[in-house]
CSV table of C-alpha atoms in Angstrom, one decimal:
chain,number,residue,atom,x,y,z
X,1,UNK,CA,-14.6,0.8,-4.1
X,2,UNK,CA,-13.4,-0.4,-7.4
X,3,UNK,CA,-11.2,-3.3,-7.9
X,4,UNK,CA,-7.4,-2.6,-8.2
X,5,UNK,CA,-4.2,-4.4,-9.0
X,6,UNK,CA,-0.5,-4.1,-7.8
X,7,UNK,CA,0.2,-1.3,-10.5
X,8,UNK,CA,-2.6,0.9,-9.2
X,9,UNK,CA,-1.6,0.2,-5.6
X,10,UNK,CA,2.2,1.1,-6.4
X,11,UNK,CA,1.2,4.3,-8.2
X,12,UNK,CA,-1.0,5.1,-5.1
X,13,UNK,CA,1.6,4.6,-2.5
X,14,UNK,CA,4.2,6.6,-4.4
X,15,UNK,CA,1.7,9.5,-4.6
X,16,UNK,CA,1.2,9.2,-0.8
X,17,UNK,CA,4.9,9.6,-0.2
X,18,UNK,CA,6.2,6.2,0.3
X,19,UNK,CA,9.7,5.5,-1.0
X,20,UNK,CA,10.8,2.2,-2.6
X,21,UNK,CA,13.0,-0.1,-0.6
X,22,UNK,CA,13.4,-3.6,-1.9
X,23,UNK,CA,11.8,-6.5,-3.8
X,24,UNK,CA,11.8,-9.8,-2.0
X,25,UNK,CA,12.4,-13.2,-3.8
X,26,UNK,CA,8.6,-13.9,-3.0
X,27,UNK,CA,7.7,-11.0,-5.4
X,28,UNK,CA,6.6,-8.6,-2.6
X,29,UNK,CA,7.5,-4.9,-2.8
X,30,UNK,CA,8.7,-3.1,0.3
X,31,UNK,CA,8.2,0.6,0.6
X,32,UNK,CA,9.3,2.8,3.5
X,33,UNK,CA,6.6,5.0,5.1
X,34,UNK,CA,6.7,8.8,4.7
X,35,UNK,CA,8.9,10.5,7.2
X,36,UNK,CA,6.0,12.9,8.2
X,37,UNK,CA,3.8,10.0,9.2
X,38,UNK,CA,4.1,8.6,12.7
X,39,UNK,CA,4.0,4.9,12.7
X,40,UNK,CA,1.7,3.5,15.4
X,41,UNK,CA,3.3,1.1,18.1
X,42,UNK,CA,3.3,-2.5,16.9
X,43,UNK,CA,3.2,-1.7,13.2
X,44,UNK,CA,6.1,-2.0,10.9
X,45,UNK,CA,7.4,1.3,9.5
X,46,UNK,CA,7.0,0.0,5.8
X,47,UNK,CA,4.2,-1.1,3.5
X,48,UNK,CA,4.8,-4.5,1.9
X,49,UNK,CA,2.5,-5.9,-1.0
X,50,UNK,CA,2.5,-8.5,-3.6
X,51,UNK,CA,3.6,-7.8,-7.1
X,52,UNK,CA,2.1,-9.0,-10.4
X,53,UNK,CA,-1.7,-9.0,-9.6
X,54,UNK,CA,-4.0,-7.6,-12.0
X,55,UNK,CA,-6.8,-7.5,-9.3
X,56,UNK,CA,-6.6,-8.3,-5.7
X,57,UNK,CA,-9.4,-10.4,-4.2
X,58,UNK,CA,-11.8,-8.2,-2.0
X,59,UNK,CA,-10.2,-9.4,1.3
X,60,UNK,CA,-6.7,-8.5,0.2
X,61,UNK,CA,-7.6,-5.1,-1.1
X,62,UNK,CA,-9.5,-4.2,1.9
X,63,UNK,CA,-6.5,-5.2,4.0
X,64,UNK,CA,-4.1,-3.1,2.1
X,65,UNK,CA,-6.4,-0.1,2.6
X,66,UNK,CA,-6.7,-0.7,6.3
X,67,UNK,CA,-2.9,-0.9,6.6
X,68,UNK,CA,-2.5,2.4,4.8
X,69,UNK,CA,-5.3,4.0,6.9
X,70,UNK,CA,-3.0,3.0,10.0
X,71,UNK,CA,-0.4,5.2,8.7
X,72,UNK,CA,-2.8,8.1,9.0
X,73,UNK,CA,-4.4,8.4,5.5
X,74,UNK,CA,-8.1,8.7,5.2
X,75,UNK,CA,-10.0,6.3,2.9
X,76,UNK,CA,-10.9,9.3,0.6
X,77,UNK,CA,-7.2,10.1,0.0
X,78,UNK,CA,-6.4,6.5,-0.7
X,79,UNK,CA,-9.4,6.0,-3.1
X,80,UNK,CA,-8.4,9.4,-4.9
X,81,UNK,CA,-4.8,8.2,-5.5
X,82,UNK,CA,-5.9,4.7,-6.6
X,83,UNK,CA,-7.6,6.1,-9.7
């Protein structure tokens, strides 16, 4: 998997159907999940990530991908949309 930053991640989640909600004072963007995706019990119905990063460290990048997979997206779908 190639490295990616906040711009690529934001573009990816928009392509996956997430809708913008808000930006917090700590520079985290919040996007609501697509309506057709069922949110598992115990998971928030939104995706939140830190803005202003050229590249995320490998641990953060992997965590964001794992969170997206919990919404029902495959790793291939996520990687395709990160390009």
